[in-house]
């Protein structure tokens, strides 16, 4: 099963709702399919520049390594040459901080990733997890 545009848009809306309920700074959300292709992106009013690149890079990085971007954050500290090399071969598309979460379907198959940016990385990740749960899919952060 592939993630649909309708599901991706529901994830974006749910992430924004979570951000509002937690009084977070304006969020930007990118939803990618399992192949790293963009399905949906939106940013809330007041979001700063480069938010697309950051949200996309969090989700893309998670897909690239098969773990949430929190894993990449730890890897950047423990193995900086590995993450630098990974970023080089990806054309600079990987942002190794929390906020990129893998999306699994009801059969535990990888169908995409969500990247959220705009608040702290922990809050970005929490908004992504909440949004994925909202659409009855399974978030994977590690």
PDB file of C-alpha atoms in Angstrom:
ATOM      1  CA  UNK A   1       0.000   0.000   0.000  1.00  0.00           C
ATOM      2  CA  UNK A   2       1.306   3.444  -0.903  1.00  0.00           C
ATOM      3  CA  UNK A   3       0.541   6.587   1.014  1.00  0.00           C
ATOM      4  CA  UNK A   4      -2.110   8.664  -0.735  1.00  0.00           C
ATOM      5  CA  UNK A   5      -2.271  12.417  -1.169  1.00  0.00           C
ATOM      6  CA  UNK A   6      -5.379  12.426   1.024  1.00  0.00           C
ATOM      7  CA  UNK A   7      -3.507  10.648   3.840  1.00  0.00           C
ATOM      8  CA  UNK A   8      -0.506  12.966   3.449  1.00  0.00           C
ATOM      9  CA  UNK A   9      -2.742  16.028   3.660  1.00  0.00           C
ATOM     10  CA  UNK A  10      -4.448  14.585   6.743  1.00  0.00           C
ATOM     11  CA  UNK A  11      -1.021  14.146   8.359  1.00  0.00           C
ATOM     12  CA  UNK A  12      -0.143  17.773   7.604  1.00  0.00           C
ATOM     13  CA  UNK A  13      -3.433  18.974   9.101  1.00  0.00           C
ATOM     14  CA  UNK A  14      -3.035  16.782  12.175  1.00  0.00           C
ATOM     15  CA  UNK A  15       0.513  18.058  12.766  1.00  0.00           C
ATOM     16  CA  UNK A  16      -0.725  21.644  12.569  1.00  0.00           C
ATOM     17  CA  UNK A  17      -3.559  20.834  14.997  1.00  0.00           C
ATOM     18  CA  UNK A  18      -1.073  19.280  17.428  1.00  0.00           C
ATOM     19  CA  UNK A  19       1.124  22.348  17.157  1.00  0.00           C
ATOM     20  CA  UNK A  20      -1.814  24.630  17.928  1.00  0.00           C
ATOM     21  CA  UNK A  21      -2.913  22.483  20.881  1.00  0.00           C
ATOM     22  CA  UNK A  22       0.614  22.644  22.340  1.00  0.00           C
ATOM     23  CA  UNK A  23       1.091  26.328  21.485  1.00  0.00           C
ATOM     24  CA  UNK A  24       4.141  25.592  19.326  1.00  0.00           C
ATOM     25  CA  UNK A  25       5.822  28.059  17.001  1.00  0.00           C
ATOM     26  CA  UNK A  26       4.613  27.940  13.360  1.00  0.00           C
ATOM     27  CA  UNK A  27       5.301  24.504  11.886  1.00  0.00           C
ATOM     28  CA  UNK A  28       6.222  23.289   8.431  1.00  0.00           C
ATOM     29  CA  UNK A  29       5.456  19.697   7.440  1.00  0.00           C
ATOM     30  CA  UNK A  30       6.760  17.558   4.578  1.00  0.00           C
ATOM     31  CA  UNK A  31       5.337  14.116   3.785  1.00  0.00           C
ATOM     32  CA  UNK A  32       7.384  11.827   1.536  1.00  0.00           C
ATOM     33  CA  UNK A  33       6.605   8.430   0.035  1.00  0.00           C
ATOM     34  CA  UNK A  34       8.869   5.442   0.713  1.00  0.00           C
ATOM     35  CA  UNK A  35      11.065   6.379  -2.259  1.00  0.00           C
ATOM     36  CA  UNK A  36      11.756   9.850  -0.885  1.00  0.00           C
ATOM     37  CA  UNK A  37       9.417  11.693  -3.249  1.00  0.00           C
ATOM     38  CA  UNK A  38       7.429  14.621  -1.906  1.00  0.00           C
ATOM     39  CA  UNK A  39       3.682  14.017  -1.580  1.00  0.00           C
ATOM     40  CA  UNK A  40       2.661  17.085   0.433  1.00  0.00           C
ATOM     41  CA  UNK A  41       4.198  20.155   2.035  1.00  0.00           C
ATOM     42  CA  UNK A  42       2.702  23.087   3.871  1.00  0.00           C
ATOM     43  CA  UNK A  43       3.977  25.715   6.249  1.00  0.00           C
ATOM     44  CA  UNK A  44       1.986  27.752   8.698  1.00  0.00           C
ATOM     45  CA  UNK A  45       1.808  31.522   8.496  1.00  0.00           C
ATOM     46  CA  UNK A  46       4.829  33.022  10.185  1.00  0.00           C
ATOM     47  CA  UNK A  47       7.211  30.167   9.332  1.00  0.00           C
ATOM     48  CA  UNK A  48      10.716  31.301   8.524  1.00  0.00           C
ATOM     49  CA  UNK A  49      12.616  30.638   5.323  1.00  0.00           C
ATOM     50  CA  UNK A  50      14.324  27.299   4.564  1.00  0.00           C
ATOM     51  CA  UNK A  51      11.575  25.418   6.400  1.00  0.00           C
ATOM     52  CA  UNK A  52      10.845  23.306   3.325  1.00  0.00           C
ATOM     53  CA  UNK A  53      14.479  22.219   3.085  1.00  0.00           C
ATOM     54  CA  UNK A  54      14.634  21.397   6.808  1.00  0.00           C
ATOM     55  CA  UNK A  55      11.349  19.446   6.940  1.00  0.00           C
ATOM     56  CA  UNK A  56      12.212  17.603   3.730  1.00  0.00           C
ATOM     57  CA  UNK A  57      15.737  16.858   4.992  1.00  0.00           C
ATOM     58  CA  UNK A  58      14.481  15.391   8.263  1.00  0.00           C
ATOM     59  CA  UNK A  59      12.055  13.046   6.474  1.00  0.00           C
ATOM     60  CA  UNK A  60      14.535  12.221   3.678  1.00  0.00           C
ATOM     61  CA  UNK A  61      17.275  11.411   6.177  1.00  0.00           C
ATOM     62  CA  UNK A  62      14.981   9.061   8.081  1.00  0.00           C
ATOM     63  CA  UNK A  63      14.163   7.210   4.863  1.00  0.00           C
ATOM     64  CA  UNK A  64      17.831   7.112   3.849  1.00  0.00           C
ATOM     65  CA  UNK A  65      18.899   5.201   6.952  1.00  0.00           C
ATOM     66  CA  UNK A  66      15.677   3.413   7.886  1.00  0.00           C
ATOM     67  CA  UNK A  67      15.478   5.076  11.301  1.00  0.00           C
ATOM     68  CA  UNK A  68      13.915   8.271  12.577  1.00  0.00           C
ATOM     69  CA  UNK A  69      16.086  11.358  12.334  1.00  0.00           C
ATOM     70  CA  UNK A  70      16.694  11.204  16.106  1.00  0.00           C
ATOM     71  CA  UNK A  71      19.001   8.269  15.250  1.00  0.00           C
ATOM     72  CA  UNK A  72      20.827  10.504  12.766  1.00  0.00           C
ATOM     73  CA  UNK A  73      21.239  13.153  15.461  1.00  0.00           C
ATOM     74  CA  UNK A  74      22.986  10.627  17.692  1.00  0.00           C
ATOM     75  CA  UNK A  75      25.030   9.297  14.767  1.00  0.00           C
ATOM     76  CA  UNK A  76      26.171  12.843  13.958  1.00  0.00           C
ATOM     77  CA  UNK A  77      27.633  13.100  17.461  1.00  0.00           C
ATOM     78  CA  UNK A  78      29.066   9.558  17.565  1.00  0.00           C
ATOM     79  CA  UNK A  79      30.145   9.183  13.925  1.00  0.00           C
ATOM     80  CA  UNK A  80      30.377  12.619  12.326  1.00  0.00           C
ATOM     81  CA  UNK A  81      32.306  11.347   9.283  1.00  0.00           C
ATOM     82  CA  UNK A  82      29.513   8.872   8.510  1.00  0.00           C
ATOM     83  CA  UNK A  83      26.806  11.544   8.611  1.00  0.00           C
ATOM     84  CA  UNK A  84      28.982  13.979   6.635  1.00  0.00           C
ATOM     85  CA  UNK A  85      29.507  11.303   3.978  1.00  0.00           C
ATOM     86  CA  UNK A  86      25.812  10.446   3.936  1.00  0.00           C
ATOM     87  CA  UNK A  87      24.967  14.100   3.484  1.00  0.00           C
ATOM     88  CA  UNK A  88      27.529  14.408   0.697  1.00  0.00           C
ATOM     89  CA  UNK A  89      26.167  11.472  -1.302  1.00  0.00           C
ATOM     90  CA  UNK A  90      22.591  12.733  -0.835  1.00  0.00           C
ATOM     91  CA  UNK A  91      23.429  16.136  -2.286  1.00  0.00           C
ATOM     92  CA  UNK A  92      23.098  17.786   1.115  1.00  0.00           C
ATOM     93  CA  UNK A  93      19.496  16.623   1.546  1.00  0.00           C
ATOM     94  CA  UNK A  94      19.829  15.162   5.046  1.00  0.00           C
ATOM     95  CA  UNK A  95      19.107  17.143   8.217  1.00  0.00           C
ATOM     96  CA  UNK A  96      20.282  15.001  11.161  1.00  0.00           C
ATOM     97  CA  UNK A  97      18.077  16.286  13.983  1.00  0.00           C
ATOM     98  CA  UNK A  98      14.846  14.927  15.523  1.00  0.00           C
ATOM     99  CA  UNK A  99      11.625  15.651  13.664  1.00  0.00           C
ATOM    100  CA  UNK A 100      11.846  13.080  10.865  1.00  0.00           C
ATOM    101  CA  UNK A 101       9.620  10.075  11.549  1.00  0.00           C
ATOM    102  CA  UNK A 102       9.075   6.959   9.436  1.00  0.00           C
ATOM    103  CA  UNK A 103       5.504   5.929   8.610  1.00  0.00           C
ATOM    104  CA  UNK A 104       4.435   2.269   8.648  1.00  0.00           C
ATOM    105  CA  UNK A 105       1.120   0.895   7.391  1.00  0.00           C
ATOM    106  CA  UNK A 106      -1.116  -1.560   9.251  1.00  0.00           C
ATOM    107  CA  UNK A 107       1.094  -4.443   8.057  1.00  0.00           C
ATOM    108  CA  UNK A 108       4.251  -2.724   9.407  1.00  0.00           C
ATOM    109  CA  UNK A 109       5.486  -1.906   5.897  1.00  0.00           C
ATOM    110  CA  UNK A 110       7.363   1.333   5.346  1.00  0.00           C
ATOM    111  CA  UNK A 111       5.222   3.685   3.253  1.00  0.00           C
ATOM    112  CA  UNK A 112       6.886   7.043   3.846  1.00  0.00           C
ATOM    113  CA  UNK A 113       8.180   9.609   6.287  1.00  0.00           C
ATOM    114  CA  UNK A 114       7.105  12.887   7.844  1.00  0.00           C
ATOM    115  CA  UNK A 115       9.414  15.785   8.571  1.00  0.00           C
ATOM    116  CA  UNK A 116       8.330  18.589  10.876  1.00  0.00           C
ATOM    117  CA  UNK A 117      10.226  21.765  11.698  1.00  0.00           C
ATOM    118  CA  UNK A 118       9.536  25.094  13.362  1.00  0.00           C
ATOM    119  CA  UNK A 119       9.781  24.525  17.110  1.00  0.00           C
ATOM    120  CA  UNK A 120      12.316  22.562  19.143  1.00  0.00           C
ATOM    121  CA  UNK A 121      13.360  19.289  17.547  1.00  0.00           C
ATOM    122  CA  UNK A 122      11.656  17.318  20.335  1.00  0.00           C
ATOM    123  CA  UNK A 123       8.395  19.203  19.776  1.00  0.00           C
ATOM    124  CA  UNK A 124       8.714  18.778  16.011  1.00  0.00           C
ATOM    125  CA  UNK A 125       9.068  15.024  16.493  1.00  0.00           C
ATOM    126  CA  UNK A 126       6.113  14.912  18.903  1.00  0.00           C
ATOM    127  CA  UNK A 127       3.915  16.709  16.354  1.00  0.00           C
ATOM    128  CA  UNK A 128       4.940  14.230  13.644  1.00  0.00           C
ATOM    129  CA  UNK A 129       4.249  11.224  15.886  1.00  0.00           C
ATOM    130  CA  UNK A 130       0.866  12.595  16.912  1.00  0.00           C
ATOM    131  CA  UNK A 131      -0.104  13.299  13.293  1.00  0.00           C
ATOM    132  CA  UNK A 132       0.862   9.819  12.121  1.00  0.00           C
ATOM    133  CA  UNK A 133      -1.101   8.245  14.959  1.00  0.00           C
ATOM    134  CA  UNK A 134      -4.064  10.472  14.068  1.00  0.00           C
ATOM    135  CA  UNK A 135      -4.364   8.825  10.639  1.00  0.00           C
ATOM    136  CA  UNK A 136      -4.138   5.323  12.158  1.00  0.00           C
ATOM    137  CA  UNK A 137      -0.635   4.636  10.863  1.00  0.00           C
ATOM    138  CA  UNK A 138       2.380   3.681  12.927  1.00  0.00           C
ATOM    139  CA  UNK A 139       5.223   6.129  13.594  1.00  0.00           C
ATOM    140  CA  UNK A 140       8.753   4.761  13.896  1.00  0.00           C
ATOM    141  CA  UNK A 141      11.303   7.056  15.498  1.00  0.00           C
ATOM    142  CA  UNK A 142      14.157   4.600  16.045  1.00  0.00           C
TER     143      UNK A 142
END
